């Protein structure tokens, strides 16, 4: 996982939006108070956005707009296939892990 500097959050995720098309995402929330909880399970992902004016990191999914107020740290896991996950740590030290996956490509039937 690589840590992104705060000034890079908005341009990084703006540029990454094109690569996220067609991916699904799962959001897991980890904290000492709540333990480990799944917030959303493999929904179509529309985008990851950081708005510096309101200091909100937003995960936009089908049927869910997950907002993380006052993020303190953002880590990304990237390999040759692209972005695999994003971890956002908020001001209360709650870790929100957004795992990404591409849809399975089914072989075309032979006719």
PDB file of N, CA and C in Angstrom:
ATOM      1  N   UNK A   1       0.855  -1.184   0.000  1.00  0.00           N
ATOM      2  CA  UNK A   1       0.000   0.000   0.000  1.00  0.00           C
ATOM      3  C   UNK A   1       0.897   1.242   0.000  1.00  0.00           C
ATOM      4  N   UNK A   2       0.551   2.180  -0.845  1.00  0.00           N
ATOM      5  CA  UNK A   2       1.296   3.428  -0.936  1.00  0.00           C
ATOM      6  C   UNK A   2       0.440   4.562  -0.376  1.00  0.00           C
ATOM      7  N   UNK A   3       1.053   5.391   0.453  1.00  0.00           N
ATOM      8  CA  UNK A   3       0.336   6.533   1.029  1.00  0.00           C
ATOM      9  C   UNK A   3       0.328   7.679   0.022  1.00  0.00           C
ATOM     10  N   UNK A   4      -0.857   8.267  -0.181  1.00  0.00           N
ATOM     11  CA  UNK A   4      -0.978   9.443  -1.040  1.00  0.00           C
ATOM     12  C   UNK A   4      -0.949  10.696  -0.169  1.00  0.00           C
ATOM     13  N   UNK A   5      -0.236  11.703  -0.627  1.00  0.00           N
ATOM     14  CA  UNK A   5      -0.238  12.984   0.077  1.00  0.00           C
ATOM     15  C   UNK A   5      -1.577  13.674  -0.167  1.00  0.00           C
ATOM     16  N   UNK A   6      -2.056  14.424   0.811  1.00  0.00           N
ATOM     17  CA  UNK A   6      -3.394  15.017   0.748  1.00  0.00           C
ATOM     18  C   UNK A   6      -3.611  15.876  -0.502  1.00  0.00           C
ATOM     19  N   UNK A   7      -2.599  16.639  -0.907  1.00  0.00           N
ATOM     20  CA  UNK A   7      -2.776  17.502  -2.083  1.00  0.00           C
ATOM     21  C   UNK A   7      -2.928  16.685  -3.370  1.00  0.00           C
ATOM     22  N   UNK A   8      -2.580  15.402  -3.348  1.00  0.00           N
ATOM     23  CA  UNK A   8      -2.702  14.551  -4.540  1.00  0.00           C
ATOM     24  C   UNK A   8      -4.040  13.821  -4.607  1.00  0.00           C
ATOM     25  N   UNK A   9      -4.824  13.822  -3.532  1.00  0.00           N
ATOM     26  CA  UNK A   9      -6.054  13.021  -3.499  1.00  0.00           C
ATOM     27  C   UNK A   9      -7.002  13.357  -4.630  1.00  0.00           C
ATOM     28  N   UNK A  10      -7.364  14.626  -4.753  1.00  0.00           N
ATOM     29  CA  UNK A  10      -8.353  15.001  -5.768  1.00  0.00           C
ATOM     30  C   UNK A  10      -7.869  14.690  -7.185  1.00  0.00           C
ATOM     31  N   UNK A  11      -6.664  15.158  -7.599  1.00  0.00           N
ATOM     32  CA  UNK A  11      -6.236  14.860  -8.971  1.00  0.00           C
ATOM     33  C   UNK A  11      -6.058  13.353  -9.223  1.00  0.00           C
ATOM     34  N   UNK A  12      -5.601  12.611  -8.231  1.00  0.00           N
ATOM     35  CA  UNK A  12      -5.400  11.174  -8.396  1.00  0.00           C
ATOM     36  C   UNK A  12      -6.724  10.469  -8.676  1.00  0.00           C
ATOM     37  N   UNK A  13      -7.726  10.728  -7.848  1.00  0.00           N
ATOM     38  CA  UNK A  13      -9.002  10.026  -8.028  1.00  0.00           C
ATOM     39  C   UNK A  13      -9.786  10.559  -9.220  1.00  0.00           C
ATOM     40  N   UNK A  14      -9.606  11.839  -9.573  1.00  0.00           N
ATOM     41  CA  UNK A  14     -10.212  12.358 -10.807  1.00  0.00           C
ATOM     42  C   UNK A  14      -9.644  11.600 -12.013  1.00  0.00           C
ATOM     43  N   UNK A  15      -8.333  11.403 -12.041  1.00  0.00           N
ATOM     44  CA  UNK A  15      -7.687  10.700 -13.147  1.00  0.00           C
ATOM     45  C   UNK A  15      -8.040   9.210 -13.144  1.00  0.00           C
ATOM     46  N   UNK A  16      -8.221   8.635 -11.971  1.00  0.00           N
ATOM     47  CA  UNK A  16      -8.490   7.209 -11.830  1.00  0.00           C
ATOM     48  C   UNK A  16      -9.923   6.852 -12.243  1.00  0.00           C
ATOM     49  N   UNK A  17     -10.825   7.808 -12.292  1.00  0.00           N
ATOM     50  CA  UNK A  17     -12.238   7.531 -12.566  1.00  0.00           C
ATOM     51  C   UNK A  17     -12.468   6.727 -13.840  1.00  0.00           C
ATOM     52  N   UNK A  18     -11.719   7.014 -14.898  1.00  0.00           N
ATOM     53  CA  UNK A  18     -11.892   6.291 -16.156  1.00  0.00           C
ATOM     54  C   UNK A  18     -11.577   4.808 -15.995  1.00  0.00           C
ATOM     55  N   UNK A  19     -10.569   4.499 -15.174  1.00  0.00           N
ATOM     56  CA  UNK A  19     -10.170   3.109 -14.970  1.00  0.00           C
ATOM     57  C   UNK A  19     -11.159   2.329 -14.100  1.00  0.00           C
ATOM     58  N   UNK A  20     -12.012   3.029 -13.374  1.00  0.00           N
ATOM     59  CA  UNK A  20     -12.944   2.367 -12.461  1.00  0.00           C
ATOM     60  C   UNK A  20     -14.220   1.907 -13.139  1.00  0.00           C
ATOM     61  N   UNK A  21     -14.430   2.313 -14.380  1.00  0.00           N
ATOM     62  CA  UNK A  21     -15.656   1.948 -15.097  1.00  0.00           C
ATOM     63  C   UNK A  21     -15.811   0.432 -15.147  1.00  0.00           C
ATOM     64  N   UNK A  22     -16.976  -0.036 -14.739  1.00  0.00           N
ATOM     65  CA  UNK A  22     -17.281  -1.457 -14.785  1.00  0.00           C
ATOM     66  C   UNK A  22     -16.854  -2.247 -13.554  1.00  0.00           C
ATOM     67  N   UNK A  23     -16.112  -1.628 -12.653  1.00  0.00           N
ATOM     68  CA  UNK A  23     -15.671  -2.345 -11.453  1.00  0.00           C
ATOM     69  C   UNK A  23     -16.773  -2.385 -10.403  1.00  0.00           C
ATOM     70  N   UNK A  24     -16.680  -3.368  -9.526  1.00  0.00           N
ATOM     71  CA  UNK A  24     -17.557  -3.429  -8.360  1.00  0.00           C
ATOM     72  C   UNK A  24     -16.699  -3.203  -7.130  1.00  0.00           C
ATOM     73  N   UNK A  25     -17.349  -2.816  -6.026  1.00  0.00           N
ATOM     74  CA  UNK A  25     -16.596  -2.502  -4.815  1.00  0.00           C
ATOM     75  C   UNK A  25     -17.303  -3.031  -3.577  1.00  0.00           C
ATOM     76  N   UNK A  26     -16.482  -3.297  -2.575  1.00  0.00           N
ATOM     77  CA  UNK A  26     -16.957  -3.674  -1.247  1.00  0.00           C
ATOM     78  C   UNK A  26     -16.323  -2.685  -0.274  1.00  0.00           C
ATOM     79  N   UNK A  27     -17.112  -2.220   0.701  1.00  0.00           N
ATOM     80  CA  UNK A  27     -16.583  -1.308   1.707  1.00  0.00           C
ATOM     81  C   UNK A  27     -16.617  -2.018   3.054  1.00  0.00           C
ATOM     82  N   UNK A  28     -15.442  -2.131   3.681  1.00  0.00           N
ATOM     83  CA  UNK A  28     -15.334  -2.689   5.025  1.00  0.00           C
ATOM     84  C   UNK A  28     -14.908  -1.571   5.961  1.00  0.00           C
ATOM     85  N   UNK A  29     -15.530  -1.510   7.132  1.00  0.00           N
ATOM     86  CA  UNK A  29     -15.222  -0.485   8.122  1.00  0.00           C
ATOM     87  C   UNK A  29     -14.638  -1.174   9.355  1.00  0.00           C
ATOM     88  N   UNK A  30     -13.456  -0.729   9.756  1.00  0.00           N
ATOM     89  CA  UNK A  30     -12.767  -1.284  10.924  1.00  0.00           C
ATOM     90  C   UNK A  30     -12.536  -0.193  11.950  1.00  0.00           C
ATOM     91  N   UNK A  31     -12.987  -0.444  13.187  1.00  0.00           N
ATOM     92  CA  UNK A  31     -12.679   0.489  14.269  1.00  0.00           C
ATOM     93  C   UNK A  31     -12.687  -0.275  15.578  1.00  0.00           C
ATOM     94  N   UNK A  32     -12.043   0.297  16.592  1.00  0.00           N
ATOM     95  CA  UNK A  32     -12.020  -0.352  17.903  1.00  0.00           C
ATOM     96  C   UNK A  32     -13.421  -0.439  18.496  1.00  0.00           C
ATOM     97  N   UNK A  33     -14.247   0.597  18.256  1.00  0.00           N
ATOM     98  CA  UNK A  33     -15.609   0.614  18.812  1.00  0.00           C
ATOM     99  C   UNK A  33     -16.536  -0.364  18.100  1.00  0.00           C
ATOM    100  N   UNK A  34     -16.473  -0.382  16.757  1.00  0.00           N
ATOM    101  CA  UNK A  34     -17.421  -1.156  15.963  1.00  0.00           C
ATOM    102  C   UNK A  34     -16.933  -2.538  15.569  1.00  0.00           C
ATOM    103  N   UNK A  35     -15.629  -2.762  15.621  1.00  0.00           N
ATOM    104  CA  UNK A  35     -15.082  -4.003  15.101  1.00  0.00           C
ATOM    105  C   UNK A  35     -15.010  -3.925  13.589  1.00  0.00           C
ATOM    106  N   UNK A  36     -15.170  -5.066  12.911  1.00  0.00           N
ATOM    107  CA  UNK A  36     -15.100  -5.138  11.452  1.00  0.00           C
ATOM    108  C   UNK A  36     -16.511  -5.335  10.909  1.00  0.00           C
ATOM    109  N   UNK A  37     -16.945  -4.399  10.070  1.00  0.00           N
ATOM    110  CA  UNK A  37     -18.288  -4.495   9.488  1.00  0.00           C
ATOM    111  C   UNK A  37     -18.220  -4.240   7.994  1.00  0.00           C
ATOM    112  N   UNK A  38     -19.050  -4.966   7.249  1.00  0.00           N
ATOM    113  CA  UNK A  38     -19.165  -4.730   5.807  1.00  0.00           C
ATOM    114  C   UNK A  38     -20.291  -3.714   5.591  1.00  0.00           C
ATOM    115  N   UNK A  39     -19.935  -2.586   5.009  1.00  0.00           N
ATOM    116  CA  UNK A  39     -20.889  -1.502   4.751  1.00  0.00           C
ATOM    117  C   UNK A  39     -21.628  -1.714   3.426  1.00  0.00           C
ATOM    118  N   UNK A  40     -20.907  -2.222   2.429  1.00  0.00           N
ATOM    119  CA  UNK A  40     -21.492  -2.476   1.108  1.00  0.00           C
ATOM    120  C   UNK A  40     -20.768  -3.670   0.501  1.00  0.00           C
ATOM    121  N   UNK A  41     -21.521  -4.546  -0.159  1.00  0.00           N
ATOM    122  CA  UNK A  41     -20.938  -5.771  -0.682  1.00  0.00           C
ATOM    123  C   UNK A  41     -21.063  -5.864  -2.199  1.00  0.00           C
ATOM    124  N   UNK A  42     -19.963  -5.646  -2.894  1.00  0.00           N
ATOM    125  CA  UNK A  42     -19.802  -5.818  -4.333  1.00  0.00           C
ATOM    126  C   UNK A  42     -20.906  -5.170  -5.168  1.00  0.00           C
ATOM    127  N   UNK A  43     -21.046  -3.872  -4.967  1.00  0.00           N
ATOM    128  CA  UNK A  43     -21.971  -3.067  -5.764  1.00  0.00           C
ATOM    129  C   UNK A  43     -21.206  -2.421  -6.918  1.00  0.00           C
ATOM    130  N   UNK A  44     -21.894  -2.126  -8.032  1.00  0.00           N
ATOM    131  CA  UNK A  44     -21.230  -1.394  -9.114  1.00  0.00           C
ATOM    132  C   UNK A  44     -20.708  -0.045  -8.604  1.00  0.00           C
ATOM    133  N   UNK A  45     -19.459   0.239  -8.943  1.00  0.00           N
ATOM    134  CA  UNK A  45     -18.795   1.462  -8.493  1.00  0.00           C
ATOM    135  C   UNK A  45     -18.882   2.519  -9.583  1.00  0.00           C
ATOM    136  N   UNK A  46     -19.308   3.720  -9.206  1.00  0.00           N
ATOM    137  CA  UNK A  46     -19.385   4.827 -10.156  1.00  0.00           C
ATOM    138  C   UNK A  46     -18.214   5.791 -10.008  1.00  0.00           C
ATOM    139  N   UNK A  47     -17.637   5.889  -8.816  1.00  0.00           N
ATOM    140  CA  UNK A  47     -16.506   6.791  -8.672  1.00  0.00           C
ATOM    141  C   UNK A  47     -16.016   6.930  -7.248  1.00  0.00           C
ATOM    142  N   UNK A  48     -14.769   7.405  -7.154  1.00  0.00           N
ATOM    143  CA  UNK A  48     -14.138   7.772  -5.883  1.00  0.00           C
ATOM    144  C   UNK A  48     -13.756   9.234  -6.017  1.00  0.00           C
ATOM    145  N   UNK A  49     -14.210  10.061  -5.082  1.00  0.00           N
ATOM    146  CA  UNK A  49     -14.042  11.507  -5.210  1.00  0.00           C
ATOM    147  C   UNK A  49     -13.599  12.088  -3.881  1.00  0.00           C
ATOM    148  N   UNK A  50     -12.629  13.017  -3.945  1.00  0.00           N
ATOM    149  CA  UNK A  50     -12.284  13.793  -2.750  1.00  0.00           C
ATOM    150  C   UNK A  50     -12.601  15.248  -3.036  1.00  0.00           C
ATOM    151  N   UNK A  51     -13.408  15.858  -2.157  1.00  0.00           N
ATOM    152  CA  UNK A  51     -13.759  17.273  -2.272  1.00  0.00           C
ATOM    153  C   UNK A  51     -13.026  18.044  -1.171  1.00  0.00           C
ATOM    154  N   UNK A  52     -11.966  18.788  -1.541  1.00  0.00           N
ATOM    155  CA  UNK A  52     -11.199  19.497  -0.515  1.00  0.00           C
ATOM    156  C   UNK A  52     -11.977  20.610   0.189  1.00  0.00           C
ATOM    157  N   UNK A  53     -12.967  21.208  -0.482  1.00  0.00           N
ATOM    158  CA  UNK A  53     -13.744  22.281   0.159  1.00  0.00           C
ATOM    159  C   UNK A  53     -14.503  21.772   1.365  1.00  0.00           C
ATOM    160  N   UNK A  54     -15.196  20.641   1.207  1.00  0.00           N
ATOM    161  CA  UNK A  54     -15.964  20.094   2.327  1.00  0.00           C
ATOM    162  C   UNK A  54     -15.165  19.054   3.108  1.00  0.00           C
ATOM    163  N   UNK A  55     -13.941  18.727   2.635  1.00  0.00           N
ATOM    164  CA  UNK A  55     -13.066  17.737   3.262  1.00  0.00           C
ATOM    165  C   UNK A  55     -13.797  16.402   3.441  1.00  0.00           C
ATOM    166  N   UNK A  56     -14.359  15.923   2.318  1.00  0.00           N
ATOM    167  CA  UNK A  56     -15.111  14.656   2.310  1.00  0.00           C
ATOM    168  C   UNK A  56     -14.577  13.763   1.191  1.00  0.00           C
ATOM    169  N   UNK A  57     -14.342  12.516   1.534  1.00  0.00           N
ATOM    170  CA  UNK A  57     -14.002  11.486   0.555  1.00  0.00           C
ATOM    171  C   UNK A  57     -15.286  10.705   0.298  1.00  0.00           C
ATOM    172  N   UNK A  58     -15.652  10.580  -0.965  1.00  0.00           N
ATOM    173  CA  UNK A  58     -16.934   9.977  -1.311  1.00  0.00           C
ATOM    174  C   UNK A  58     -16.735   8.751  -2.189  1.00  0.00           C
ATOM    175  N   UNK A  59     -17.443   7.687  -1.838  1.00  0.00           N
ATOM    176  CA  UNK A  59     -17.466   6.470  -2.644  1.00  0.00           C
ATOM    177  C   UNK A  59     -18.876   6.381  -3.225  1.00  0.00           C
ATOM    178  N   UNK A  60     -18.977   6.539  -4.544  1.00  0.00           N
ATOM    179  CA  UNK A  60     -20.277   6.562  -5.205  1.00  0.00           C
ATOM    180  C   UNK A  60     -20.510   5.191  -5.846  1.00  0.00           C
ATOM    181  N   UNK A  61     -21.551   4.498  -5.337  1.00  0.00           N
ATOM    182  CA  UNK A  61     -21.872   3.161  -5.810  1.00  0.00           C
ATOM    183  C   UNK A  61     -23.343   3.113  -6.185  1.00  0.00           C
ATOM    184  N   UNK A  62     -23.735   2.050  -6.856  1.00  0.00           N
ATOM    185  CA  UNK A  62     -25.136   1.895  -7.212  1.00  0.00           C
ATOM    186  C   UNK A  62     -25.969   1.780  -5.938  1.00  0.00           C
ATOM    187  N   UNK A  63     -26.858   2.752  -5.719  1.00  0.00           N
ATOM    188  CA  UNK A  63     -27.736   2.734  -4.552  1.00  0.00           C
ATOM    189  C   UNK A  63     -27.094   3.184  -3.250  1.00  0.00           C
ATOM    190  N   UNK A  64     -25.847   3.646  -3.285  1.00  0.00           N
ATOM    191  CA  UNK A  64     -25.166   4.048  -2.047  1.00  0.00           C
ATOM    192  C   UNK A  64     -24.167   5.155  -2.331  1.00  0.00           C
ATOM    193  N   UNK A  65     -24.217   6.184  -1.507  1.00  0.00           N
ATOM    194  CA  UNK A  65     -23.264   7.278  -1.552  1.00  0.00           C
ATOM    195  C   UNK A  65     -22.575   7.276  -0.192  1.00  0.00           C
ATOM    196  N   UNK A  66     -21.402   6.664  -0.097  1.00  0.00           N
ATOM    197  CA  UNK A  66     -20.705   6.504   1.181  1.00  0.00           C
ATOM    198  C   UNK A  66     -19.748   7.674   1.379  1.00  0.00           C
ATOM    199  N   UNK A  67     -19.986   8.477   2.428  1.00  0.00           N
ATOM    200  CA  UNK A  67     -19.186   9.673   2.685  1.00  0.00           C
ATOM    201  C   UNK A  67     -18.276   9.455   3.889  1.00  0.00           C
ATOM    202  N   UNK A  68     -17.015   9.871   3.740  1.00  0.00           N
ATOM    203  CA  UNK A  68     -16.047   9.792   4.832  1.00  0.00           C
ATOM    204  C   UNK A  68     -15.603  11.220   5.116  1.00  0.00           C
ATOM    205  N   UNK A  69     -16.054  11.752   6.260  1.00  0.00           N
ATOM    206  CA  UNK A  69     -15.746  13.137   6.614  1.00  0.00           C
ATOM    207  C   UNK A  69     -14.341  13.231   7.214  1.00  0.00           C
ATOM    208  N   UNK A  70     -13.652  14.282   6.864  1.00  0.00           N
ATOM    209  CA  UNK A  70     -12.335  14.632   7.404  1.00  0.00           C
ATOM    210  C   UNK A  70     -11.332  13.482   7.359  1.00  0.00           C
ATOM    211  N   UNK A  71     -11.096  12.941   6.150  1.00  0.00           N
ATOM    212  CA  UNK A  71     -10.086  11.888   6.052  1.00  0.00           C
ATOM    213  C   UNK A  71      -8.709  12.416   6.437  1.00  0.00           C
ATOM    214  N   UNK A  72      -7.940  11.586   7.114  1.00  0.00           N
ATOM    215  CA  UNK A  72      -6.612  11.980   7.569  1.00  0.00           C
ATOM    216  C   UNK A  72      -5.510  11.361   6.716  1.00  0.00           C
ATOM    217  N   UNK A  73      -5.731  10.103   6.287  1.00  0.00           N
ATOM    218  CA  UNK A  73      -4.744   9.402   5.475  1.00  0.00           C
ATOM    219  C   UNK A  73      -5.468   8.578   4.413  1.00  0.00           C
ATOM    220  N   UNK A  74      -4.828   8.461   3.244  1.00  0.00           N
ATOM    221  CA  UNK A  74      -5.360   7.639   2.159  1.00  0.00           C
ATOM    222  C   UNK A  74      -4.213   6.786   1.612  1.00  0.00           C
ATOM    223  N   UNK A  75      -4.474   5.482   1.523  1.00  0.00           N
ATOM    224  CA  UNK A  75      -3.496   4.534   0.978  1.00  0.00           C
ATOM    225  C   UNK A  75      -4.131   3.842  -0.224  1.00  0.00           C
ATOM    226  N   UNK A  76      -3.315   3.544  -1.236  1.00  0.00           N
ATOM    227  CA  UNK A  76      -3.809   2.837  -2.406  1.00  0.00           C
ATOM    228  C   UNK A  76      -2.951   1.599  -2.654  1.00  0.00           C
ATOM    229  N   UNK A  77      -3.596   0.541  -3.139  1.00  0.00           N
ATOM    230  CA  UNK A  77      -2.909  -0.683  -3.530  1.00  0.00           C
ATOM    231  C   UNK A  77      -3.104  -0.826  -5.035  1.00  0.00           C
ATOM    232  N   UNK A  78      -2.004  -0.661  -5.778  1.00  0.00           N
ATOM    233  CA  UNK A  78      -2.043  -0.685  -7.233  1.00  0.00           C
ATOM    234  C   UNK A  78      -1.040  -1.719  -7.734  1.00  0.00           C
ATOM    235  N   UNK A  79      -1.447  -2.488  -8.754  1.00  0.00           N
ATOM    236  CA  UNK A  79      -0.503  -3.387  -9.419  1.00  0.00           C
ATOM    237  C   UNK A  79      -0.708  -3.276 -10.921  1.00  0.00           C
ATOM    238  N   UNK A  80      -0.174  -4.214 -11.680  1.00  0.00           N
ATOM    239  CA  UNK A  80      -0.258  -4.151 -13.146  1.00  0.00           C
ATOM    240  C   UNK A  80      -1.693  -4.150 -13.656  1.00  0.00           C
ATOM    241  N   UNK A  81      -2.625  -4.733 -12.884  1.00  0.00           N
ATOM    242  CA  UNK A  81      -4.028  -4.767 -13.321  1.00  0.00           C
ATOM    243  C   UNK A  81      -4.788  -3.503 -12.933  1.00  0.00           C
ATOM    244  N   UNK A  82      -4.152  -2.597 -12.203  1.00  0.00           N
ATOM    245  CA  UNK A  82      -4.793  -1.341 -11.819  1.00  0.00           C
ATOM    246  C   UNK A  82      -4.984  -1.215 -10.317  1.00  0.00           C
ATOM    247  N   UNK A  83      -5.947  -0.389  -9.937  1.00  0.00           N
ATOM    248  CA  UNK A  83      -6.234  -0.115  -8.534  1.00  0.00           C
ATOM    249  C   UNK A  83      -7.003  -1.284  -7.929  1.00  0.00           C
ATOM    250  N   UNK A  84      -6.464  -1.858  -6.846  1.00  0.00           N
ATOM    251  CA  UNK A  84      -7.093  -2.997  -6.173  1.00  0.00           C
ATOM    252  C   UNK A  84      -7.884  -2.586  -4.939  1.00  0.00           C
ATOM    253  N   UNK A  85      -7.350  -1.613  -4.185  1.00  0.00           N
ATOM    254  CA  UNK A  85      -8.050  -1.181  -2.983  1.00  0.00           C
ATOM    255  C   UNK A  85      -7.579   0.195  -2.554  1.00  0.00           C
ATOM    256  N   UNK A  86      -8.435   0.837  -1.758  1.00  0.00           N
ATOM    257  CA  UNK A  86      -8.148   2.141  -1.183  1.00  0.00           C
ATOM    258  C   UNK A  86      -8.494   2.044   0.293  1.00  0.00           C
ATOM    259  N   UNK A  87      -7.601   2.531   1.144  1.00  0.00           N
ATOM    260  CA  UNK A  87      -7.883   2.577   2.574  1.00  0.00           C
ATOM    261  C   UNK A  87      -7.890   4.032   3.006  1.00  0.00           C
ATOM    262  N   UNK A  88      -8.993   4.445   3.622  1.00  0.00           N
ATOM    263  CA  UNK A  88      -9.146   5.820   4.085  1.00  0.00           C
ATOM    264  C   UNK A  88      -9.280   5.780   5.603  1.00  0.00           C
ATOM    265  N   UNK A  89      -8.447   6.558   6.292  1.00  0.00           N
ATOM    266  CA  UNK A  89      -8.500   6.634   7.752  1.00  0.00           C
ATOM    267  C   UNK A  89      -9.034   8.009   8.120  1.00  0.00           C
ATOM    268  N   UNK A  90     -10.150   8.029   8.871  1.00  0.00           N
ATOM    269  CA  UNK A  90     -10.764   9.315   9.211  1.00  0.00           C
ATOM    270  C   UNK A  90     -10.219   9.863  10.531  1.00  0.00           C
ATOM    271  N   UNK A  91     -10.756  11.002  10.957  1.00  0.00           N
ATOM    272  CA  UNK A  91     -10.247  11.680  12.154  1.00  0.00           C
ATOM    273  C   UNK A  91     -10.474  10.896  13.439  1.00  0.00           C
ATOM    274  N   UNK A  92     -11.381   9.927  13.430  1.00  0.00           N
ATOM    275  CA  UNK A  92     -11.635   9.088  14.608  1.00  0.00           C
ATOM    276  C   UNK A  92     -10.849   7.781  14.543  1.00  0.00           C
ATOM    277  N   UNK A  93      -9.885   7.697  13.608  1.00  0.00           N
ATOM    278  CA  UNK A  93      -9.041   6.518  13.405  1.00  0.00           C
ATOM    279  C   UNK A  93      -9.842   5.308  12.923  1.00  0.00           C
ATOM    280  N   UNK A  94     -10.980   5.568  12.267  1.00  0.00           N
ATOM    281  CA  UNK A  94     -11.772   4.501  11.666  1.00  0.00           C
ATOM    282  C   UNK A  94     -11.187   4.234  10.281  1.00  0.00           C
ATOM    283  N   UNK A  95     -10.892   2.969  10.002  1.00  0.00           N
ATOM    284  CA  UNK A  95     -10.331   2.562   8.712  1.00  0.00           C
ATOM    285  C   UNK A  95     -11.457   2.070   7.821  1.00  0.00           C
ATOM    286  N   UNK A  96     -11.539   2.646   6.639  1.00  0.00           N
ATOM    287  CA  UNK A  96     -12.551   2.240   5.673  1.00  0.00           C
ATOM    288  C   UNK A  96     -11.812   1.727   4.453  1.00  0.00           C
ATOM    289  N   UNK A  97     -11.997   0.436   4.187  1.00  0.00           N
ATOM    290  CA  UNK A  97     -11.266  -0.215   3.115  1.00  0.00           C
ATOM    291  C   UNK A  97     -12.223  -0.476   1.955  1.00  0.00           C
ATOM    292  N   UNK A  98     -11.900   0.121   0.815  1.00  0.00           N
ATOM    293  CA  UNK A  98     -12.696  -0.050  -0.391  1.00  0.00           C
ATOM    294  C   UNK A  98     -11.939  -1.033  -1.278  1.00  0.00           C
ATOM    295  N   UNK A  99     -12.444  -2.251  -1.388  1.00  0.00           N
ATOM    296  CA  UNK A  99     -11.825  -3.271  -2.238  1.00  0.00           C
ATOM    297  C   UNK A  99     -12.521  -3.247  -3.597  1.00  0.00           C
ATOM    298  N   UNK A 100     -11.731  -3.354  -4.647  1.00  0.00           N
ATOM    299  CA  UNK A 100     -12.267  -3.271  -6.005  1.00  0.00           C
ATOM    300  C   UNK A 100     -12.009  -4.566  -6.752  1.00  0.00           C
ATOM    301  N   UNK A 101     -12.925  -4.901  -7.650  1.00  0.00           N
ATOM    302  CA  UNK A 101     -12.668  -6.026  -8.552  1.00  0.00           C
ATOM    303  C   UNK A 101     -13.364  -5.768  -9.877  1.00  0.00           C
ATOM    304  N   UNK A 102     -12.780  -6.335 -10.900  1.00  0.00           N
ATOM    305  CA  UNK A 102     -13.344  -6.226 -12.246  1.00  0.00           C
ATOM    306  C   UNK A 102     -14.332  -7.358 -12.437  1.00  0.00           C
ATOM    307  N   UNK A 103     -15.360  -7.132 -13.266  1.00  0.00           N
ATOM    308  CA  UNK A 103     -16.308  -8.222 -13.535  1.00  0.00           C
ATOM    309  C   UNK A 103     -15.603  -9.336 -14.286  1.00  0.00           C
ATOM    310  N   UNK A 104     -16.080 -10.547 -14.102  1.00  0.00           N
ATOM    311  CA  UNK A 104     -15.526 -11.685 -14.830  1.00  0.00           C
ATOM    312  C   UNK A 104     -15.868 -11.548 -16.301  1.00  0.00           C
ATOM    313  N   UNK A 105     -14.882 -11.793 -17.129  1.00  0.00           N
ATOM    314  CA  UNK A 105     -15.129 -11.762 -18.562  1.00  0.00           C
ATOM    315  C   UNK A 105     -15.493 -13.166 -18.990  1.00  0.00           C
ATOM    316  N   UNK A 106     -16.724 -13.327 -19.397  1.00  0.00           N
ATOM    317  CA  UNK A 106     -17.203 -14.643 -19.817  1.00  0.00           C
ATOM    318  C   UNK A 106     -16.838 -14.870 -21.280  1.00  0.00           C
ATOM    319  N   UNK A 107     -16.438 -16.091 -21.619  1.00  0.00           N
ATOM    320  CA  UNK A 107     -16.104 -16.355 -23.034  1.00  0.00           C
ATOM    321  C   UNK A 107     -17.349 -16.238 -23.888  1.00  0.00           C
ATOM    322  N   UNK A 108     -17.165 -15.747 -25.101  1.00  0.00           N
ATOM    323  CA  UNK A 108     -18.296 -15.649 -26.014  1.00  0.00           C
ATOM    324  C   UNK A 108     -18.650 -17.055 -26.494  1.00  0.00           C
ATOM    325  N   UNK A 109     -19.939 -17.316 -26.567  1.00  0.00           N
ATOM    326  CA  UNK A 109     -20.370 -18.648 -27.004  1.00  0.00           C
ATOM    327  C   UNK A 109     -20.081 -18.840 -28.490  1.00  0.00           C
ATOM    328  N   UNK A 110     -19.808 -20.043 -28.850  1.00  0.00           N
ATOM    329  CA  UNK A 110     -19.502 -20.348 -30.256  1.00  0.00           C
ATOM    330  C   UNK A 110     -20.797 -20.739 -30.966  1.00  0.00           C
ATOM    331  N   UNK A 111     -21.147 -20.046 -32.014  1.00  0.00           N
ATOM    332  CA  UNK A 111     -22.355 -20.348 -32.787  1.00  0.00           C
ATOM    333  C   UNK A 111     -21.989 -20.618 -34.215  1.00  0.00           C
TER     334      UNK A 111
END
